[in-house]
Coordinates of N, CA, C and O in Angstrom, one line a residue:
I976 N 0.9 -1.2 0.0 CA 0.0 0.0 0.0 C 0.9 1.2 0.0 O 1.9 1.3 0.8
S977 N 0.5 2.2 -0.9 CA 1.3 3.4 -1.0 C 0.4 4.6 -0.9 O -0.7 4.6 -1.4
A978 N 0.9 5.6 -0.2 CA 0.1 6.9 -0.1 C 0.2 7.7 -1.4 O -0.6 8.5 -1.6
T979 N 1.2 7.4 -2.2 CA 1.4 8.1 -3.4 C 0.8 7.2 -4.5 O 1.2 6.1 -4.7
P980 N -0.1 7.8 -5.4 CA -0.6 7.0 -6.5 C 0.5 6.6 -7.5 O 1.4 7.4 -7.7
I981 N 0.4 5.4 -8.0 CA 1.3 5.0 -9.0 C 0.7 5.2 -10.3 O -0.4 4.7 -10.6
V982 N 1.4 5.9 -11.2 CA 0.9 6.2 -12.5 C 1.8 5.4 -13.5 O 3.0 5.5 -13.5
R983 N 1.1 4.7 -14.4 CA 1.8 3.9 -15.3 C 1.2 4.1 -16.7 O 0.0 4.1 -16.9
V984 N 2.0 4.3 -17.7 CA 1.6 4.5 -19.1 C 2.0 3.3 -19.8 O 3.2 3.0 -20.0
D985 N 1.0 2.5 -20.3 CA 1.3 1.3 -21.1 C 1.5 1.8 -22.5 O 0.8 2.5 -23.1
A986 N 2.6 1.3 -23.1 CA 2.9 1.7 -24.4 C 2.0 0.9 -25.4 O 2.1 -0.3 -25.5
V987 N 1.2 1.7 -26.1 CA 0.3 1.1 -27.1 C 0.7 1.4 -28.5 O 0.3 0.8 -29.4
Y988 N 1.6 2.5 -28.6 CA 2.1 2.9 -29.9 C 3.6 3.0 -29.8 O 4.2 3.1 -28.8
N989 N 4.2 2.9 -31.0 CA 5.6 3.2 -31.0 C 5.9 4.0 -32.3 O 5.0 4.1 -33.2
A990 N 7.0 4.6 -32.3 CA 7.4 5.5 -33.5 C 8.7 5.1 -34.0 O 9.6 4.6 -33.3
T991 N 8.9 5.3 -35.3 CA 10.2 5.1 -36.0 C 10.5 6.3 -36.8 O 9.6 7.0 -37.2
V992 N 11.8 6.6 -36.9 CA 12.2 7.8 -37.6 C 13.4 7.5 -38.5 O 14.3 6.7 -38.1
S993 N 13.6 8.3 -39.6 CA 14.8 8.2 -40.3 C 15.1 9.6 -41.0 O 14.2 10.4 -41.1
S994 N 16.3 9.8 -41.3 CA 16.7 11.1 -42.0 C 16.9 10.8 -43.5 O 17.2 9.7 -43.9
N995 N 16.7 11.9 -44.3 CA 16.9 11.7 -45.7 C 18.3 12.0 -46.2 O 18.6 11.9 -47.3
R996 N 19.2 12.3 -45.2 CA 20.6 12.6 -45.6 C 21.5 12.0 -44.6 O 21.2 12.0 -43.4
D997 N 22.7 11.6 -45.0 CA 23.7 11.1 -44.1 C 24.7 12.2 -43.7 O 25.3 12.2 -42.6
H998 N 25.0 13.1 -44.7 CA 26.0 14.2 -44.4 C 25.4 15.5 -45.0 O 24.8 15.5 -46.1
L999 N 25.6 16.6 -44.3 CA 25.2 17.9 -44.8 C 26.0 19.0 -44.2 O 26.8 18.7 -43.3
K1000 N 26.0 20.2 -44.8 CA 26.7 21.3 -44.3 C 25.7 22.2 -43.5 O 24.5 22.1 -43.7
A1001 N 26.3 22.9 -42.5 CA 25.4 23.8 -41.7 C 24.7 24.7 -42.7 O 25.2 25.2 -43.7
G1002 N 23.4 25.0 -42.3 CA 22.5 25.8 -43.1 C 21.7 25.0 -44.2 O 20.8 25.5 -44.7
E1003 N 22.1 23.8 -44.4 CA 21.3 22.9 -45.3 C 20.3 22.2 -44.4 O 20.4 22.0 -43.2
S1004 N 19.2 21.7 -45.1 CA 18.1 21.0 -44.3 C 18.2 19.5 -44.4 O 18.7 18.9 -45.4
V1005 N 17.8 18.9 -43.3 CA 17.6 17.4 -43.3 C 16.2 17.2 -42.9 O 15.6 17.8 -42.0
V1006 N 15.5 16.3 -43.6 CA 14.1 15.9 -43.3 C 14.1 14.7 -42.4 O 14.7 13.6 -42.8
L1007 N 13.4 14.7 -41.3 CA 13.3 13.6 -40.4 C 11.8 13.1 -40.6 O 10.9 13.8 -40.2
S1008 N 11.7 11.9 -41.1 CA 10.4 11.3 -41.4 C 10.1 10.1 -40.6 O 11.1 9.3 -40.3
G1009 N 8.9 9.8 -40.2 CA 8.6 8.6 -39.4 C 7.2 8.2 -39.5 O 6.4 8.8 -40.2
L1010 N 6.9 7.2 -38.7 CA 5.6 6.6 -38.6 C 5.2 6.2 -37.2 O 6.1 5.7 -36.5
L1011 N 4.0 6.6 -36.7 CA 3.5 6.2 -35.4 C 2.5 5.1 -35.7 O 1.6 5.2 -36.5
S1012 N 2.8 4.0 -35.0 CA 1.9 2.8 -35.3 C 1.6 2.0 -34.0 O 2.2 2.3 -32.9
R1013 N 0.6 1.2 -34.1 CA 0.2 0.3 -32.9 C 1.2 -0.8 -32.7 O 1.7 -1.4 -33.7
I1014 N 1.6 -1.0 -31.5 CA 2.5 -2.0 -31.2 C 2.0 -3.4 -31.5 O 2.7 -4.3 -32.1
N1015 N 0.7 -3.7 -31.2 CA 0.1 -5.0 -31.4 C 0.0 -5.5 -32.8 O 0.1 -6.7 -33.1
N1016 N -0.3 -4.6 -33.8 CA -0.5 -5.0 -35.1 C 0.2 -4.1 -36.2 O 0.0 -4.4 -37.4
G1017 N 0.9 -3.1 -35.8 CA 1.6 -2.3 -36.8 C 0.8 -1.3 -37.6 O 1.3 -0.6 -38.4
A1018 N -0.5 -1.2 -37.2 CA -1.4 -0.3 -38.0 C -1.0 1.2 -37.6 O -0.7 1.5 -36.5
P1019 N -1.0 2.1 -38.7 CA -0.8 3.5 -38.4 C -1.7 4.1 -37.5 O -2.9 3.7 -37.4
V1020 N -1.3 5.1 -36.7 CA -2.1 5.8 -35.7 C -2.1 7.3 -36.1 O -1.1 7.9 -36.2
A1021 N -3.3 7.8 -36.3 CA -3.5 9.2 -36.7 C -3.6 10.1 -35.5 O -4.2 9.7 -34.4
N1022 N -3.2 11.4 -35.6 CA -3.4 12.5 -34.7 C -3.0 12.2 -33.3 O -3.7 12.5 -32.3
K1023 N -1.8 11.5 -33.1 CA -1.3 11.3 -31.8 C 0.1 12.0 -31.6 O 0.8 12.2 -32.6
P1024 N 0.4 12.4 -30.4 CA 1.7 13.1 -30.3 C 2.9 12.2 -30.4 O 3.0 11.1 -30.0
Y1025 N 4.0 12.8 -31.1 CA 5.2 12.1 -31.2 C 6.3 13.1 -30.8 O 6.2 14.3 -30.7
T1026 N 7.5 12.5 -30.4 CA 8.7 13.3 -30.0 C 9.9 12.7 -30.8 O 10.1 11.5 -30.8
I1027 N 10.6 13.6 -31.5 CA 11.8 13.2 -32.1 C 13.0 13.8 -31.3 O 12.9 15.0 -30.9
T1028 N 14.0 13.0 -31.0 CA 15.1 13.5 -30.2 C 16.4 13.4 -31.0 O 16.7 12.3 -31.5
L1029 N 17.0 14.5 -31.2 CA 18.3 14.6 -31.9 C 19.4 14.8 -30.8 O 19.4 15.8 -30.1
T1030 N 20.4 13.9 -30.8 CA 21.5 14.0 -29.8 C 22.8 14.2 -30.6 O 23.1 13.4 -31.4
N1031 N 23.4 15.3 -30.3 CA 24.7 15.7 -31.0 C 25.8 15.2 -30.1 O 26.1 15.8 -29.0
S1032 N 26.5 14.2 -30.5 CA 27.6 13.6 -29.7 C 28.8 14.5 -29.7 O 29.7 14.3 -28.8
T1033 N 28.9 15.3 -30.7 CA 30.1 16.2 -30.7 C 30.0 17.3 -29.7 O 31.0 17.6 -29.0
S1034 N 28.9 17.9 -29.5 CA 28.7 19.0 -28.5 C 27.9 18.6 -27.3 O 27.7 19.5 -26.4
N1035 N 27.4 17.4 -27.2 CA 26.6 16.9 -26.1 C 25.3 17.8 -26.0 O 24.8 18.0 -24.9
R1036 N 24.7 18.2 -27.1 CA 23.5 18.9 -27.1 C 22.4 18.0 -27.5 O 22.5 17.0 -28.3
V1037 N 21.2 18.2 -26.9 CA 20.0 17.5 -27.3 C 18.9 18.4 -27.8 O 18.6 19.4 -27.1
I1038 N 18.3 18.1 -28.9 CA 17.3 18.9 -29.5 C 16.0 18.0 -29.6 O 16.1 16.9 -30.0
T1039 N 14.9 18.6 -29.2 CA 13.6 17.8 -29.2 C 12.6 18.5 -30.1 O 12.4 19.7 -30.0
L1040 N 12.0 17.7 -31.0 CA 11.0 18.2 -31.9 C 9.7 17.4 -31.6 O 9.8 16.2 -31.5
T1041 N 8.6 18.1 -31.6 CA 7.3 17.4 -31.2 C 6.3 17.8 -32.3 O 6.4 18.8 -33.0
G1042 N 5.2 17.0 -32.3 CA 4.1 17.3 -33.1 C 3.1 16.2 -33.0 O 3.2 15.3 -32.1
N1043 N 2.1 16.2 -33.9 CA 1.1 15.1 -34.0 C 1.2 14.4 -35.3 O 1.4 15.1 -36.3
S1044 N 1.0 13.1 -35.3 CA 1.0 12.3 -36.5 C -0.1 12.7 -37.5 O -1.2 13.2 -37.0
G1045 N 0.1 12.5 -38.7 CA -1.0 12.8 -39.7 C -2.0 11.8 -39.8 O -2.0 10.8 -39.0
I1046 N -3.0 11.9 -40.7 CA -4.1 11.0 -40.8 C -3.6 9.6 -41.1 O -4.3 8.6 -40.7
D1047 N -2.5 9.4 -41.8 CA -1.9 8.1 -42.1 C -0.9 7.6 -41.1 O -0.2 6.6 -41.4
G1048 N -0.7 8.3 -40.0 CA 0.2 8.0 -39.0 C 1.6 8.5 -39.2 O 2.5 8.4 -38.4
S1049 N 1.9 9.1 -40.4 CA 3.2 9.6 -40.7 C 3.4 11.0 -40.1 O 2.5 11.7 -39.7
F1050 N 4.7 11.3 -39.9 CA 5.1 12.6 -39.5 C 6.4 13.0 -40.1 O 7.2 12.1 -40.6
S1051 N 6.7 14.3 -40.2 CA 7.9 14.8 -40.9 C 8.2 16.1 -40.3 O 7.4 17.0 -40.1
R1052 N 9.5 16.3 -40.0 CA 10.0 17.6 -39.5 C 11.3 17.9 -40.2 O 12.1 17.0 -40.5
T1053 N 11.5 19.2 -40.5 CA 12.7 19.6 -41.2 C 13.6 20.3 -40.2 O 13.1 21.2 -39.4
F1054 N 14.9 20.0 -40.1 CA 15.8 20.6 -39.2 C 16.9 21.2 -40.0 O 17.5 20.6 -41.0
I1055 N 17.2 22.5 -39.8 CA 18.2 23.2 -40.5 C 19.3 23.7 -39.4 O 19.1 24.7 -38.7
P1056 N 20.3 22.9 -39.3 CA 21.3 23.3 -38.2 C 22.2 24.5 -38.6 O 22.5 24.7 -39.7
S1057 N 22.5 25.3 -37.6 CA 23.4 26.4 -37.7 C 24.8 25.9 -37.6 O 25.1 24.7 -37.3
V1058 N 25.8 26.8 -37.9 CA 27.2 26.4 -37.8 C 27.5 25.9 -36.4 O 28.2 24.9 -36.2
E1059 N 27.0 26.5 -35.4 CA 27.2 26.1 -34.0 C 26.6 24.8 -33.6 O 26.9 24.2 -32.6
Q1060 N 25.7 24.3 -34.5 CA 25.0 23.0 -34.2 C 25.7 21.9 -35.1 O 25.1 20.8 -35.1
A1061 N 26.8 22.1 -35.7 CA 27.5 21.1 -36.4 C 27.9 19.9 -35.5 O 28.1 20.1 -34.3
G1062 N 28.0 18.7 -36.1 CA 28.4 17.6 -35.3 C 27.8 16.3 -35.8 O 27.1 16.3 -36.9
N1063 N 27.9 15.2 -35.0 CA 27.4 13.9 -35.3 C 26.1 13.8 -34.5 O 26.0 13.9 -33.3
Y1064 N 25.0 13.5 -35.2 CA 23.6 13.4 -34.6 C 23.1 11.9 -34.7 O 23.3 11.3 -35.7
S1065 N 22.5 11.5 -33.6 CA 21.7 10.3 -33.6 C 20.3 10.7 -33.4 O 20.1 11.7 -32.7
I1066 N 19.4 10.0 -34.0 CA 17.9 10.4 -33.8 C 17.1 9.2 -33.4 O 17.3 8.0 -33.7
T1067 N 16.2 9.5 -32.5 CA 15.2 8.5 -32.0 C 13.8 9.2 -32.1 O 13.7 10.4 -32.2
A1068 N 12.7 8.4 -32.1 CA 11.4 8.9 -32.1 C 10.6 8.0 -31.1 O 10.9 6.8 -30.9
R1069 N 9.5 8.6 -30.6 CA 8.7 7.9 -29.6 C 7.3 8.5 -29.6 O 7.1 9.6 -30.0
W1070 N 6.3 7.7 -29.2 CA 5.0 8.2 -28.9 C 5.2 9.0 -27.6 O 5.8 8.5 -26.6
T1071 N 4.9 10.3 -27.6 CA 5.3 11.2 -26.5 C 5.0 10.7 -25.1 O 5.9 10.8 -24.3
P1072 N 3.9 10.1 -24.8 CA 3.7 9.7 -23.4 C 4.6 8.5 -22.9 O 4.8 8.3 -21.8
N1073 N 5.2 7.8 -23.9 CA 6.1 6.7 -23.6 C 7.5 7.1 -23.5 O 8.3 6.9 -24.4
L1074 N 7.9 7.6 -22.3 CA 9.2 8.2 -22.1 C 10.4 7.1 -22.3 O 11.5 7.5 -22.7
G1075 N 10.1 5.9 -22.1 CA 11.1 4.9 -22.1 C 11.2 4.1 -23.4 O 11.8 3.1 -23.5
E1076 N 10.4 4.5 -24.4 CA 10.4 3.7 -25.7 C 11.7 3.5 -26.3 O 12.0 2.4 -26.7
D1077 N 12.5 4.6 -26.5 CA 13.7 4.4 -27.3 C 14.9 4.9 -26.6 O 15.0 6.0 -26.0
S1078 N 15.9 4.0 -26.6 CA 17.2 4.4 -26.1 C 18.2 4.2 -27.2 O 19.3 4.9 -27.3
A1079 N 18.0 3.3 -28.1 CA 18.9 3.0 -29.2 C 18.6 3.9 -30.4 O 17.4 4.1 -30.8
P1080 N 19.6 4.5 -31.0 CA 19.4 5.4 -32.2 C 18.7 4.6 -33.3 O 19.1 3.5 -33.6
E1081 N 17.8 5.3 -34.0 CA 17.2 4.7 -35.2 C 17.9 5.1 -36.5 O 17.7 4.4 -37.5
D1082 N 18.5 6.2 -36.5 CA 19.3 6.7 -37.7 C 20.3 7.7 -37.2 O 20.3 8.1 -36.0
S1083 N 21.1 8.2 -38.1 CA 22.1 9.2 -37.8 C 22.4 10.1 -39.0 O 22.2 9.7 -40.1
F1084 N 23.1 11.2 -38.7 CA 23.6 12.1 -39.8 C 24.6 13.0 -39.2 O 24.7 13.1 -38.0
S1085 N 25.5 13.5 -40.1 CA 26.5 14.5 -39.6 C 26.4 15.8 -40.3 O 26.0 15.9 -41.5
V1086 N 26.8 16.8 -39.6 CA 26.7 18.2 -40.1 C 28.1 18.8 -40.0 O 28.7 18.9 -38.9
A1087 N 28.6 19.3 -41.1 CA 29.9 20.0 -41.1 C 29.7 21.5 -41.0 O 28.7 22.0 -41.6
G1088 N 30.5 22.2 -40.3 CA 30.4 23.6 -40.2 C 31.6 24.4 -39.8 O 32.2 24.0 -38.8
L1089 N 31.9 25.4 -40.5 CA 33.0 26.3 -40.1 C 32.4 27.7 -39.9 O 31.5 28.1 -40.6
G1090 N 32.9 28.4 -38.9 CA 32.3 29.7 -38.6 C 33.4 30.6 -38.0 O 34.3 30.1 -37.4
F1091 N 33.1 31.9 -38.0 CA 34.0 32.8 -37.4 C 33.6 33.0 -35.9 O 32.4 33.1 -35.6
V1092 N 34.6 32.8 -35.0 CA 34.3 32.9 -33.6 C 34.0 34.3 -33.2 O 33.0 34.5 -32.4
E1093 N 34.7 35.3 -33.7 CA 34.4 36.7 -33.4 C 34.0 37.4 -34.6 O 34.4 37.0 -35.7
N1094 N 33.1 38.3 -34.5 CA 32.8 39.2 -35.6 C 33.9 40.2 -35.8 O 34.0 41.1 -35.0
G1095 N 34.7 40.0 -36.8 CA 35.8 40.9 -37.1 C 35.3 42.0 -38.0 O 36.1 42.6 -38.8
F1096 N 34.0 42.2 -38.1 CA 33.4 43.1 -39.0 C 33.4 44.5 -38.5 O 33.2 44.7 -37.3
F1097 N 33.6 45.5 -39.3 CA 33.7 46.8 -38.9 C 33.3 47.7 -40.1 O 33.4 47.2 -41.2
Y1098 N 32.9 48.9 -39.8 CA 32.6 49.8 -40.9 C 33.8 50.8 -41.0 O 34.3 51.4 -40.0
S1099 N 34.4 50.9 -42.2 CA 35.4 51.8 -42.4 C 35.3 52.3 -43.9 O 35.1 51.5 -44.8
P1100 N 35.3 53.6 -44.1 CA 35.3 54.1 -45.4 C 36.5 53.5 -46.2 O 37.6 53.6 -45.7
I1101 N 36.2 53.0 -47.4 CA 37.2 52.5 -48.2 C 37.4 53.5 -49.4 O 36.5 53.7 -50.2
G1102 N 38.6 54.1 -49.4 CA 38.9 55.0 -50.4 C 40.1 54.6 -51.3 O 40.8 53.6 -50.9
E1103 N 40.3 55.3 -52.3 CA 41.4 55.0 -53.2 C 42.8 55.1 -52.5 O 42.9 56.0 -51.6
G1104 N 43.7 54.2 -52.8 CA 45.0 54.2 -52.2 C 45.0 53.9 -50.7 O 45.9 54.2 -50.0
K1105 N 44.0 53.2 -50.2 CA 43.9 52.8 -48.8 C 44.2 51.3 -48.6 O 43.8 50.5 -49.4
T1106 N 44.8 51.0 -47.5 CA 45.0 49.6 -47.1 C 44.4 49.4 -45.7 O 44.6 50.1 -44.8
L1107 N 43.5 48.3 -45.7 CA 42.9 47.9 -44.4 C 43.5 46.6 -44.0 O 43.8 45.7 -44.9
S1108 N 43.5 46.3 -42.7 CA 44.0 45.0 -42.3 C 43.3 44.6 -41.0 O 42.7 45.5 -40.3
G1109 N 43.3 43.4 -40.6 CA 42.7 42.9 -39.4 C 42.9 41.4 -39.3 O 43.7 40.8 -40.0
N1110 N 42.2 40.8 -38.3 CA 42.2 39.4 -38.2 C 40.9 38.8 -37.8 O 40.1 39.6 -37.2
V1111 N 40.7 37.6 -38.1 CA 39.5 36.8 -37.7 C 39.9 35.5 -37.2 O 40.9 35.0 -37.5
T1112 N 39.1 34.9 -36.3 CA 39.3 33.6 -35.8 C 38.3 32.6 -36.4 O 37.1 32.9 -36.3
L1113 N 38.8 31.6 -37.0 CA 37.9 30.6 -37.7 C 37.9 29.3 -36.8 O 38.9 28.9 -36.3
R1114 N 36.7 28.8 -36.6 CA 36.5 27.6 -35.8 C 35.8 26.5 -36.6 O 34.9 26.8 -37.3
N1115 N 36.3 25.2 -36.4 CA 35.6 24.1 -37.0 C 34.6 23.5 -36.0 O 35.0 22.9 -35.1
Y1116 N 33.4 23.8 -36.2 CA 32.3 23.3 -35.3 C 31.9 21.9 -35.7 O 31.2 21.2 -34.9
G1117 N 32.4 21.4 -36.8 CA 32.0 20.1 -37.3 C 32.7 18.9 -36.6 O 33.6 19.1 -35.8
P1118 N 32.2 17.7 -37.0 CA 32.8 16.5 -36.3 C 34.1 16.0 -36.9 O 34.7 15.1 -36.4
S1119 N 34.5 16.5 -38.1 CA 35.7 16.0 -38.7 C 36.6 17.1 -39.2 O 36.2 18.2 -39.3
T1120 N 37.8 16.7 -39.5 CA 38.8 17.7 -40.0 C 38.4 18.2 -41.4 O 37.9 17.4 -42.2
V1121 N 38.6 19.5 -41.6 CA 38.3 20.1 -42.9 C 39.6 20.4 -43.6 O 40.5 21.0 -43.0
D1122 N 39.8 19.9 -44.8 CA 41.0 20.1 -45.6 C 40.8 21.1 -46.7 O 39.7 21.4 -47.1
N1123 N 41.9 21.5 -47.2 CA 42.0 22.4 -48.4 C 41.2 23.7 -48.2 O 40.4 24.1 -49.0
L1124 N 41.5 24.4 -47.1 CA 40.8 25.6 -46.7 C 41.2 26.8 -47.7 O 42.4 26.8 -48.1
N1125 N 40.3 27.7 -48.0 CA 40.6 28.8 -48.8 C 39.7 30.0 -48.3 O 38.6 29.7 -47.9
L1126 N 40.2 31.1 -48.3 CA 39.5 32.3 -47.9 C 39.6 33.4 -49.0 O 40.7 33.7 -49.4
S1127 N 38.4 33.8 -49.4 CA 38.4 34.9 -50.5 C 37.2 35.8 -50.2 O 36.3 35.4 -49.5
L1128 N 37.2 36.9 -50.8 CA 36.1 37.8 -50.8 C 35.4 37.7 -52.2 O 36.0 37.8 -53.2
L1129 N 34.0 37.6 -52.1 CA 33.3 37.5 -53.3 C 33.0 38.9 -53.9 O 32.8 39.9 -53.2
N1130 N 32.9 39.0 -55.2 CA 32.6 40.2 -55.9 C 33.6 41.4 -55.7 O 33.2 42.5 -55.7
L1131 N 34.8 41.0 -55.4 CA 35.8 42.1 -55.1 C 36.2 42.7 -56.5 O 36.4 41.9 -57.5
P1132 N 36.3 44.0 -56.6 CA 36.7 44.6 -57.9 C 38.1 44.0 -58.3 O 39.0 43.8 -57.4
S1133 N 38.3 43.8 -59.6 CA 39.5 43.1 -60.1 C 40.8 43.8 -59.7 O 41.8 43.2 -59.6
S1134 N 40.8 45.1 -59.5 CA 42.0 45.9 -59.2 C 42.3 45.9 -57.7 O 43.4 46.2 -57.3
W1135 N 41.4 45.4 -56.9 CA 41.7 45.3 -55.4 C 42.4 44.0 -55.1 O 42.2 43.0 -55.8
T1136 N 43.1 44.0 -54.0 CA 43.9 42.8 -53.6 C 43.5 42.5 -52.1 O 43.6 43.3 -51.2
F1137 N 43.1 41.2 -52.0 CA 42.8 40.7 -50.6 C 43.7 39.6 -50.4 O 43.8 38.6 -51.1
T1138 N 44.5 39.7 -49.2 CA 45.5 38.7 -48.9 C 45.3 38.2 -47.5 O 45.5 38.9 -46.5
P1139 N 44.9 36.9 -47.3 CA 44.8 36.3 -46.0 C 46.1 35.6 -45.7 O 46.8 35.0 -46.6
T1140 N 46.6 35.6 -44.5 CA 47.8 34.9 -44.0 C 47.4 34.1 -42.8 O 46.6 34.5 -42.0
G1141 N 48.1 33.0 -42.6 CA 47.9 32.2 -41.4 C 46.7 31.2 -41.5 O 46.3 30.5 -40.6
L1142 N 46.2 31.0 -42.8 CA 45.2 30.1 -43.0 C 45.8 28.7 -43.1 O 46.7 28.4 -44.0
P1143 N 45.4 27.8 -42.2 CA 46.0 26.4 -42.2 C 45.5 25.6 -43.4 O 44.5 25.9 -44.0
A1144 N 46.3 24.6 -43.8 CA 45.8 23.7 -44.9 C 44.6 22.9 -44.4 O 43.8 22.5 -45.2
S1145 N 44.5 22.6 -43.1 CA 43.4 21.8 -42.6 C 43.1 22.3 -41.2 O 43.9 23.0 -40.5
L1146 N 41.9 22.0 -40.7 CA 41.5 22.4 -39.4 C 40.7 21.3 -38.7 O 39.7 20.8 -39.2
A1147 N 41.2 20.8 -37.6 CA 40.6 19.6 -36.9 C 39.3 20.0 -36.3 O 39.1 21.2 -36.0
S1148 N 38.5 19.0 -36.0 CA 37.2 19.2 -35.3 C 37.5 20.0 -34.0 O 38.3 19.6 -33.2
G1149 N 36.7 21.1 -33.8 CA 36.9 21.8 -32.5 C 38.0 22.8 -32.5 O 38.2 23.6 -31.6
A1150 N 38.9 22.8 -33.5 CA 40.1 23.6 -33.5 C 39.8 25.0 -34.1 O 38.8 25.2 -34.8
T1151 N 40.6 26.0 -33.7 CA 40.5 27.4 -34.2 C 41.8 27.8 -34.9 O 42.9 27.2 -34.6
A1152 N 41.7 28.8 -35.8 CA 42.9 29.4 -36.4 C 42.6 30.8 -36.5 O 41.6 31.3 -36.9
T1153 N 43.6 31.6 -36.2 CA 43.5 33.1 -36.3 C 44.2 33.4 -37.7 O 45.3 33.1 -38.0
I1154 N 43.4 34.1 -38.5 CA 43.8 34.5 -39.8 C 43.9 36.0 -39.9 O 43.0 36.7 -39.6
Q1155 N 45.1 36.5 -40.3 CA 45.3 37.9 -40.6 C 44.9 38.1 -42.1 O 45.1 37.3 -42.9
W1156 N 44.4 39.4 -42.3 CA 44.1 39.7 -43.7 C 44.5 41.1 -44.0 O 44.6 42.0 -43.1
Q1157 N 44.6 41.4 -45.3 CA 44.9 42.7 -45.7 C 44.1 43.0 -47.0 O 44.1 42.1 -47.9
L1158 N 43.5 44.2 -47.1 CA 42.8 44.6 -48.3 C 43.4 45.8 -48.8 O 43.5 46.9 -48.1
I1159 N 43.9 45.8 -50.1 CA 44.5 47.0 -50.7 C 43.6 47.5 -51.8 O 43.3 46.7 -52.7
V1160 N 43.3 48.8 -51.7 CA 42.5 49.5 -52.7 C 43.4 50.4 -53.4 O 44.0 51.3 -52.8
P1161 N 43.7 50.2 -54.7 CA 44.7 51.0 -55.4 C 44.2 52.4 -55.7 O 43.0 52.6 -55.7
D1162 N 45.1 53.2 -56.1 CA 44.7 54.6 -56.6 C 44.0 54.4 -57.9 O 44.3 53.4 -58.7
A1163 N 43.1 55.3 -58.3 CA 42.4 55.1 -59.5 C 43.2 55.4 -60.7 O 44.2 56.0 -60.7

């Protein structure tokens, strides 16, 4: 006999989920699709709550997406990771009330991402015969080493010169590199 009521949720439904991509870059989308079905006969279950859990083993972050299954028991969510969310993800899905349904990952994907740690951006009038310089710190937020790095400015007038120095040939996962740069605007 217990003074505290015992609440038990019997699992009558289960959920499965998969991703449409194995590898992507930060800012690209991955679609997570699944099905909520009855445990006893596998029949689809409409309009019931589901939870998708994304676990990033690189940064130890957990992201939870929720919703209700469609009329045919299916569900789909799109995840667009930022640079800071790069890493290796495992995904699971469950019928929301059944907290213990899944512990083993059902699918996985990885996200590559490079980003600037500090905003080295500033406003400075650029005039003829002027040289600007500064530095930025680049970080590899992704799960693997990035090779063949290159840094350039897009749509730079052909007579201008942009020179980065200190750019490594590769950058390991979690590593940073400080890059000096110089922009020369010639006389007209």
